[in-house]
mmCIF file of C-alpha atoms and ligand atoms in Angstrom:
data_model
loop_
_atom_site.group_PDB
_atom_site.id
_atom_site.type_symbol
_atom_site.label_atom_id
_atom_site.label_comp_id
_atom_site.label_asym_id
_atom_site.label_seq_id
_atom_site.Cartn_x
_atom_site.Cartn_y
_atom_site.Cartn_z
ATOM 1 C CA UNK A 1350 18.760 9.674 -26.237
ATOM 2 C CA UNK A 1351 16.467 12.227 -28.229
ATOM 3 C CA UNK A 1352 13.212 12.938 -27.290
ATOM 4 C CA UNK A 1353 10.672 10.777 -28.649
ATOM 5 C CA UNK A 1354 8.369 12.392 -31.596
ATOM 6 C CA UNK A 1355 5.114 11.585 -32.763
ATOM 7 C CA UNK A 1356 5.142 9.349 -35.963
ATOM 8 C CA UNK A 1357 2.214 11.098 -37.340
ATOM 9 C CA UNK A 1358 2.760 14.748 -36.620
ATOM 10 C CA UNK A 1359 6.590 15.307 -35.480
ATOM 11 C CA UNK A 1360 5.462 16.967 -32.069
ATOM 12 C CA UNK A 1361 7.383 16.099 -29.216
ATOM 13 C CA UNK A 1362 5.960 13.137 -27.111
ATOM 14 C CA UNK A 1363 6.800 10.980 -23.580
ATOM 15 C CA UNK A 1364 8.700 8.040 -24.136
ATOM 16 C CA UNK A 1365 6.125 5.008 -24.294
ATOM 17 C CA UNK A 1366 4.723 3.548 -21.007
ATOM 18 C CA UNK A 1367 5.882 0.232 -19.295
ATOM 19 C CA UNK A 1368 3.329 -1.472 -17.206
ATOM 20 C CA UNK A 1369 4.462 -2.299 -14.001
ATOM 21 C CA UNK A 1370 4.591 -6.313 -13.917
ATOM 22 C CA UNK A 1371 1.366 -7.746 -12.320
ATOM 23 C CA UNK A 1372 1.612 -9.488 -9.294
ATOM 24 C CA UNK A 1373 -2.194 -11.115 -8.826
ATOM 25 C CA UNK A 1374 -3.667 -13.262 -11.511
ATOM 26 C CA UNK A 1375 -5.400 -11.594 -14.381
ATOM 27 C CA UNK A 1376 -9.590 -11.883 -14.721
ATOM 28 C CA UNK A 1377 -10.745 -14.178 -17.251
ATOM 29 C CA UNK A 1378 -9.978 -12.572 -20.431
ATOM 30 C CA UNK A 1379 -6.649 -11.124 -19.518
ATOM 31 C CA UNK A 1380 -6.964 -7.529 -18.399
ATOM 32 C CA UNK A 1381 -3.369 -8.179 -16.125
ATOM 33 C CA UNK A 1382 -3.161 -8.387 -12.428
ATOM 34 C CA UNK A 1383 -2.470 -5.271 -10.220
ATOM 35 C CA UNK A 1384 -0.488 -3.616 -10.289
ATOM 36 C CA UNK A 1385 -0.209 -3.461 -14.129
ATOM 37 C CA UNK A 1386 -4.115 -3.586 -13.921
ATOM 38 C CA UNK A 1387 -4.566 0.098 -12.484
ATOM 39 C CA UNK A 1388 -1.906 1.854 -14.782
ATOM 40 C CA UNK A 1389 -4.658 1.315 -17.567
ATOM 41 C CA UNK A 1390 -5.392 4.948 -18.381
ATOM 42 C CA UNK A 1391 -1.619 5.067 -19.104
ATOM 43 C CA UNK A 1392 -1.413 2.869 -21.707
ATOM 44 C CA UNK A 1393 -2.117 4.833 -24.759
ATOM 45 C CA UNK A 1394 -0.517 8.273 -25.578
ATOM 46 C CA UNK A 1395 -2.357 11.011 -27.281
ATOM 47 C CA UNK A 1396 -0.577 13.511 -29.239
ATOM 48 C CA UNK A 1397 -1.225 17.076 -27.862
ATOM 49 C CA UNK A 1398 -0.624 18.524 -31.466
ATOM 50 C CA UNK A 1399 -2.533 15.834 -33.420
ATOM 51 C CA UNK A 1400 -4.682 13.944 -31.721
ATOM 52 C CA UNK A 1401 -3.287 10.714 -32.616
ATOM 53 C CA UNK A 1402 -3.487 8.080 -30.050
ATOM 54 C CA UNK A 1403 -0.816 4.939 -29.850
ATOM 55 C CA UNK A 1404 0.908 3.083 -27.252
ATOM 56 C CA UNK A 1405 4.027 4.733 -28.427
ATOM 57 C CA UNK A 1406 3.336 7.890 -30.700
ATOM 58 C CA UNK A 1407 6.801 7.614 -31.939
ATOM 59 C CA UNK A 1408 6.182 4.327 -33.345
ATOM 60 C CA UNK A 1409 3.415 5.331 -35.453
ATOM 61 C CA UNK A 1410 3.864 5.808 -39.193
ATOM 62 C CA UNK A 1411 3.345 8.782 -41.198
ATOM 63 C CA UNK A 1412 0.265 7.242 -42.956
ATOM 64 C CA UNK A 1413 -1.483 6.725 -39.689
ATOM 65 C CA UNK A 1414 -2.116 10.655 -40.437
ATOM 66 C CA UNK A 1415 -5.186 9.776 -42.755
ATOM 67 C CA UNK A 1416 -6.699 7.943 -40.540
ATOM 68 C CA UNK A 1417 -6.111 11.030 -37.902
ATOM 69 C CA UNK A 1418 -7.483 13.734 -40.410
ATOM 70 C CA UNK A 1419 -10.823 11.349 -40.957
ATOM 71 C CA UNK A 1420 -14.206 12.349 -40.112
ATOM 72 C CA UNK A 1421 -14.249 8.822 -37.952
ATOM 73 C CA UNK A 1422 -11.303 9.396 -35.870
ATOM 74 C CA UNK A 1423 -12.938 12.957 -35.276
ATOM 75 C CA UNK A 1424 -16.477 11.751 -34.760
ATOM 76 C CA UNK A 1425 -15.359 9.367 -32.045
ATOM 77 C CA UNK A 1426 -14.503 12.403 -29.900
ATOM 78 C CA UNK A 1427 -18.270 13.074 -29.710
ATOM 79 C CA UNK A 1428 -19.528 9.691 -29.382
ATOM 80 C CA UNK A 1429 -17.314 7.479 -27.019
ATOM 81 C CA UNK A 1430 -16.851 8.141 -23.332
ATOM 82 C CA UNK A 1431 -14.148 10.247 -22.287
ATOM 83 C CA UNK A 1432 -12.058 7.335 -20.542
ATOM 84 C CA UNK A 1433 -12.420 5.160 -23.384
ATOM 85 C CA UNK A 1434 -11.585 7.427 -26.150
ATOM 86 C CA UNK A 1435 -7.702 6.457 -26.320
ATOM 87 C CA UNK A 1436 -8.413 3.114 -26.742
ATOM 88 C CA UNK A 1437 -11.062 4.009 -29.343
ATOM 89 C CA UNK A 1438 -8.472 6.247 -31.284
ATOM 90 C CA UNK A 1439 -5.494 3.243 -31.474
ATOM 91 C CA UNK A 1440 -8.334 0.764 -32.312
ATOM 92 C CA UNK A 1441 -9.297 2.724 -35.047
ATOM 93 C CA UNK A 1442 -5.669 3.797 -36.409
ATOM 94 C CA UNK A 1443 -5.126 -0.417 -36.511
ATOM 95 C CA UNK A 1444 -8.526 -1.126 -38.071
ATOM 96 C CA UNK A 1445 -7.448 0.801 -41.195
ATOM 97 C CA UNK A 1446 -4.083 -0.539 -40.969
ATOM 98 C CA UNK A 1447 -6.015 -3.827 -41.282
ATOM 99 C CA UNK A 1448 -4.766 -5.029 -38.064
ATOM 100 C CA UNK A 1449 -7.670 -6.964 -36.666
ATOM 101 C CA UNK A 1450 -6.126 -8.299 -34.075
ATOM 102 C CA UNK A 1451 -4.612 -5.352 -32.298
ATOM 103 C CA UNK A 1452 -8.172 -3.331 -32.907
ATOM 104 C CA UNK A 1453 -9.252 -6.405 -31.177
ATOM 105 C CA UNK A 1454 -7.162 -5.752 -28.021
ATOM 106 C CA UNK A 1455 -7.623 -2.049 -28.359
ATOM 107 C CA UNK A 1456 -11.488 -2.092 -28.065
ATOM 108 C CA UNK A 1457 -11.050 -4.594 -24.937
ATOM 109 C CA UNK A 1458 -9.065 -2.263 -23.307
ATOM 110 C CA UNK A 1459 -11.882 0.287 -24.384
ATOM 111 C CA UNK A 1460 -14.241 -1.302 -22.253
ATOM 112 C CA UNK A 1461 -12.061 -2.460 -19.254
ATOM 113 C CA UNK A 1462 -12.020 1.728 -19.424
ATOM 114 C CA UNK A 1463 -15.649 1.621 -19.116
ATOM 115 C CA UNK A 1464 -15.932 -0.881 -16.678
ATOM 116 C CA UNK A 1465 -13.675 1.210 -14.258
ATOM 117 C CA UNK A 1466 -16.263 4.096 -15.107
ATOM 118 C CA UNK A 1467 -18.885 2.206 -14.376
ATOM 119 C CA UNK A 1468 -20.600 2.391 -17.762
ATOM 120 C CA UNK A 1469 -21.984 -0.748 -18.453
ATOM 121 C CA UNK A 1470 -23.997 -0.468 -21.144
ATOM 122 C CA UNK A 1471 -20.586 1.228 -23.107
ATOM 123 C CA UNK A 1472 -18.802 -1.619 -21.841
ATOM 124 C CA UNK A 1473 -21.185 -4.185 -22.848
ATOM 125 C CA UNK A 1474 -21.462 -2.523 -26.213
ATOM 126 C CA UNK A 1475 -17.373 -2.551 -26.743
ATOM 127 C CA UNK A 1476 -17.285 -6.245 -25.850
ATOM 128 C CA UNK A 1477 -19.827 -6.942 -28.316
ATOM 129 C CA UNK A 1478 -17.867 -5.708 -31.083
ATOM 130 C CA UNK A 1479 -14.630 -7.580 -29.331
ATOM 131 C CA UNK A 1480 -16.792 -10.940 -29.752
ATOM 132 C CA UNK A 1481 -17.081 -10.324 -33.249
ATOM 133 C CA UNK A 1482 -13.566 -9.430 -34.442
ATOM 134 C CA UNK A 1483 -13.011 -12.410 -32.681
ATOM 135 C CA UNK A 1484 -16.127 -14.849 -34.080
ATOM 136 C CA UNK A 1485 -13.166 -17.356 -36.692
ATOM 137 C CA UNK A 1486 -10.605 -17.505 -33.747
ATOM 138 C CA UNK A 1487 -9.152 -21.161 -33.936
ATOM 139 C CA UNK A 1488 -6.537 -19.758 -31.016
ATOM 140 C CA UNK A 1489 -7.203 -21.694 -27.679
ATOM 141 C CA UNK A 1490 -6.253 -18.544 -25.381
ATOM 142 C CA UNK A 1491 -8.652 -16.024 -28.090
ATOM 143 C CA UNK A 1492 -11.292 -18.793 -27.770
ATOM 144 C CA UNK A 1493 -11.460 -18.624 -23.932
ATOM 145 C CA UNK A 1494 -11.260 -14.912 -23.764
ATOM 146 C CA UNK A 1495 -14.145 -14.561 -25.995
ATOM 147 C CA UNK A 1496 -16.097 -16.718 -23.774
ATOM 148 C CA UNK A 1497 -15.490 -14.400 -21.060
ATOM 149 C CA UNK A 1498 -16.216 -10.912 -23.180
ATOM 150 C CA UNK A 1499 -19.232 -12.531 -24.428
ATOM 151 C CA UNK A 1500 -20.773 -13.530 -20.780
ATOM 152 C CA UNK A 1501 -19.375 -10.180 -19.521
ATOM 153 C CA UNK A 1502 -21.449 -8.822 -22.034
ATOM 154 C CA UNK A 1503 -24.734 -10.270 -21.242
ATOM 155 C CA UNK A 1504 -24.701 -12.342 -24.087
ATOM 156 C CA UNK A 1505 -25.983 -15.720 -22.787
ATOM 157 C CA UNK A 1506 -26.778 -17.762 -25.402
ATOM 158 C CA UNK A 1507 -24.525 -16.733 -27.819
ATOM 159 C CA UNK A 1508 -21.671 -17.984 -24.942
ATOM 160 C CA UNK A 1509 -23.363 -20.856 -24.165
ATOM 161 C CA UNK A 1510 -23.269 -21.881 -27.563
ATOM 162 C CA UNK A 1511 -18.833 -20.584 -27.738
ATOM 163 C CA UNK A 1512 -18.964 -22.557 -24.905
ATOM 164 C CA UNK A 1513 -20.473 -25.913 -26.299
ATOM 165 C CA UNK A 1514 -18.252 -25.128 -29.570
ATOM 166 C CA UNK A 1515 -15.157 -24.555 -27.867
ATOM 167 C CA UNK A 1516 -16.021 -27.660 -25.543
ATOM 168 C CA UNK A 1517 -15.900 -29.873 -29.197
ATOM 169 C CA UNK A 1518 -12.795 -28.861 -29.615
ATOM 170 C CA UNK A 1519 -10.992 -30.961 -27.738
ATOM 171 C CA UNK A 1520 -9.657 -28.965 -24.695
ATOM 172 C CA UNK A 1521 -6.642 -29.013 -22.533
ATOM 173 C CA UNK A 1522 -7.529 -29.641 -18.921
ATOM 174 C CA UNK A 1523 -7.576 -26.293 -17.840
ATOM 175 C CA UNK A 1524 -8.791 -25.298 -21.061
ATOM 176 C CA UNK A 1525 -12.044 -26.916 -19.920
ATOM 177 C CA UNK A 1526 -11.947 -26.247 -16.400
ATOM 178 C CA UNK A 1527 -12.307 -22.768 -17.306
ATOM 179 C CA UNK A 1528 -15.052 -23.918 -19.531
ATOM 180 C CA UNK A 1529 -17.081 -25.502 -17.259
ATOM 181 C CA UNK A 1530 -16.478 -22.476 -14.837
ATOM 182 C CA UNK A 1531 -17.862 -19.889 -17.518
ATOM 183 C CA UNK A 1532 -20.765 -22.072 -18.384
ATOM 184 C CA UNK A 1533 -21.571 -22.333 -14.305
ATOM 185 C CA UNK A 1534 -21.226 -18.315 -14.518
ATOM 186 C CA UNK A 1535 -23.607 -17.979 -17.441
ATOM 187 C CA UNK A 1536 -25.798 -20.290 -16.057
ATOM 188 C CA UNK A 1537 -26.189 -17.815 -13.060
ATOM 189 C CA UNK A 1538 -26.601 -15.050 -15.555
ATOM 190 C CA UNK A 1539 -23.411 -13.432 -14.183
ATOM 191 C CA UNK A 1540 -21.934 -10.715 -15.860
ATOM 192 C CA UNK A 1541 -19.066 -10.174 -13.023
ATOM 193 C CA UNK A 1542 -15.384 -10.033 -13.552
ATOM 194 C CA UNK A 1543 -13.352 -13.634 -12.363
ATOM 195 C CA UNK A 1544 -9.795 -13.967 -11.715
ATOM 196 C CA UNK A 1545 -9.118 -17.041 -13.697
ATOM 197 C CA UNK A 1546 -7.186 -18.403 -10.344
ATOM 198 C CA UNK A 1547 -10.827 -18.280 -9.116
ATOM 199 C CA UNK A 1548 -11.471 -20.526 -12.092
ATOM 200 C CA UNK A 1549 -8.979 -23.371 -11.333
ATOM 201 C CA UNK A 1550 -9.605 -25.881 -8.410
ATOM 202 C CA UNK A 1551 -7.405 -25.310 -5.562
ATOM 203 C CA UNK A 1552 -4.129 -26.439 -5.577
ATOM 204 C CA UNK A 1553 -3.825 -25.353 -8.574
ATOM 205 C CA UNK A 1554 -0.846 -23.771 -8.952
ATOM 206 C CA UNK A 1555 1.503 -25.143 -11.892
ATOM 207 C CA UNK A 1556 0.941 -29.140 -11.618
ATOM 208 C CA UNK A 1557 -0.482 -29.851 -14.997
ATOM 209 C CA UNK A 1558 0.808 -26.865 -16.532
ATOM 210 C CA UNK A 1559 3.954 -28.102 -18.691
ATOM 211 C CA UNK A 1560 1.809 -31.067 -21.065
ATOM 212 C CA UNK A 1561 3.090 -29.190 -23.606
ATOM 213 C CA UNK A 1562 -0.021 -28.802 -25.616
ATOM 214 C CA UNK A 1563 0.888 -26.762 -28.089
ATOM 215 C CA UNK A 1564 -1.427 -23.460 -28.798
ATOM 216 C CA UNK A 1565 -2.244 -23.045 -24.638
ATOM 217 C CA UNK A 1566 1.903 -23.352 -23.472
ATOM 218 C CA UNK A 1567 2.146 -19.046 -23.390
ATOM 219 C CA UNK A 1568 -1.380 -18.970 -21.720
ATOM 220 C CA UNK A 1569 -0.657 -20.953 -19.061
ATOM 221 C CA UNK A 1570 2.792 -19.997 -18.289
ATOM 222 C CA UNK A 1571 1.936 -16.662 -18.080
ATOM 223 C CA UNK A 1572 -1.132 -17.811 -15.783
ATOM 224 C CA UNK A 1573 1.099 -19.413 -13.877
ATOM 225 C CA UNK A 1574 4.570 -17.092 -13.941
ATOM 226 C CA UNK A 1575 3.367 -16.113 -10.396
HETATM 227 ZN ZN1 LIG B 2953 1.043 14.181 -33.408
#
């Protein structure tokens, strides 16, 4: 096999990191299990030569280079923490590639960075700007995690409110378990990370898992694949 290059710049690269499978359940808005959950500050390559930033460099395209070059992509050297700053980088790359949805993910990821530097203001900032790339979701699994990134971000009302909305929906069973948990946890003004096994009564391990309601099936399985 050749040695991976980066898309952007043509400068040698590693070959793109693989996450350990986790083995504990994730926290409410998905950031996986340990030991997947550590490996975090692997996830994203930056190019030595470059700068560029991807999960796999090699899988970038050329045009990704623009957004590289930018005054933006620059800027956010000076501005975003350290630890956060690859996440920042892809986020940005997929913004301009109009990929809201992966900037999405990449800003999360941003501030799970943050929270493991104990910045929580950065963190609380990131999350904010998670919540609204993520304000149309119709998705059941988007919809839940947004609960969770709003309370985590101190935003109270504004989940309370997700919460009553995504309540009207018409939820699943554990769709609204985990509901009812998050409104408990903004009740309590609780910013904390929760496993979402912490969010499911006891023996809850698979029963009701295989309705097959459509839009939850991957969430739960994957809940549940332990
Ligand atoms: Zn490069």
């Amino acid at each position: 096999m050749s040695q991976p290059v980066c898309g952007v710049c043509g400068h040698p690269c590693r070959a793109a990191f693989r996450a350990p499978q986790p083995e504990i359940a994730p926290d409410l808005d998905m950031r996986p299990g340990e030991p997947a959950r550590s490996t975090l500050p692997d996830w994203i390559q930056v190019c030595s030569a470059c700068g560029a930033a991807a999960p796999a460099l090699a899988e970038l395209p050329a045009a990704a280079g623009a957004v590289v070059k930018s005054d933006d992509y620059r800027l956010l050297s000076t501005t975003a923490l350290e630890e956060t700053l690859p996440f920042r980088r892809w986020a940005l790359i997929r913004e301009r590639q109009g990929d809201g949805a992966q900037q999405a993910e990449a800003l999360l990821q941003a501030a799970w960075a943050a929270d493991d530097s104990a910045a929580m203001s950065e963190a609380a900032k990131l999350r904010g700007e998670v919540a609204a790339l993520w304000a149309d979701t119709q998705d059941v699994e988007t919809g839940l995690r947004r609960l969770d990134v709003m309370r985590r971000a101190g935003r109270f009302e504004a989940a309370e409110a997700w919460a009553a909305e995504l309540g009207e929906r018409g939820p699943d069973e554990l769709a609204r378990t985990i509901i009812n948990f998050q409104r408990a946890r903004i009740a309590d003004r609780d910013i904390g990370r929760h496993l979402i096994s912490s969010a499911l009564p006891p023996p809850a391990h698979a029963p009701h898992v295989s309705h097959g309601k459509r839009a939850t099936t991957g969430f739960w399985s994957r809940l549940f694949r332990k």
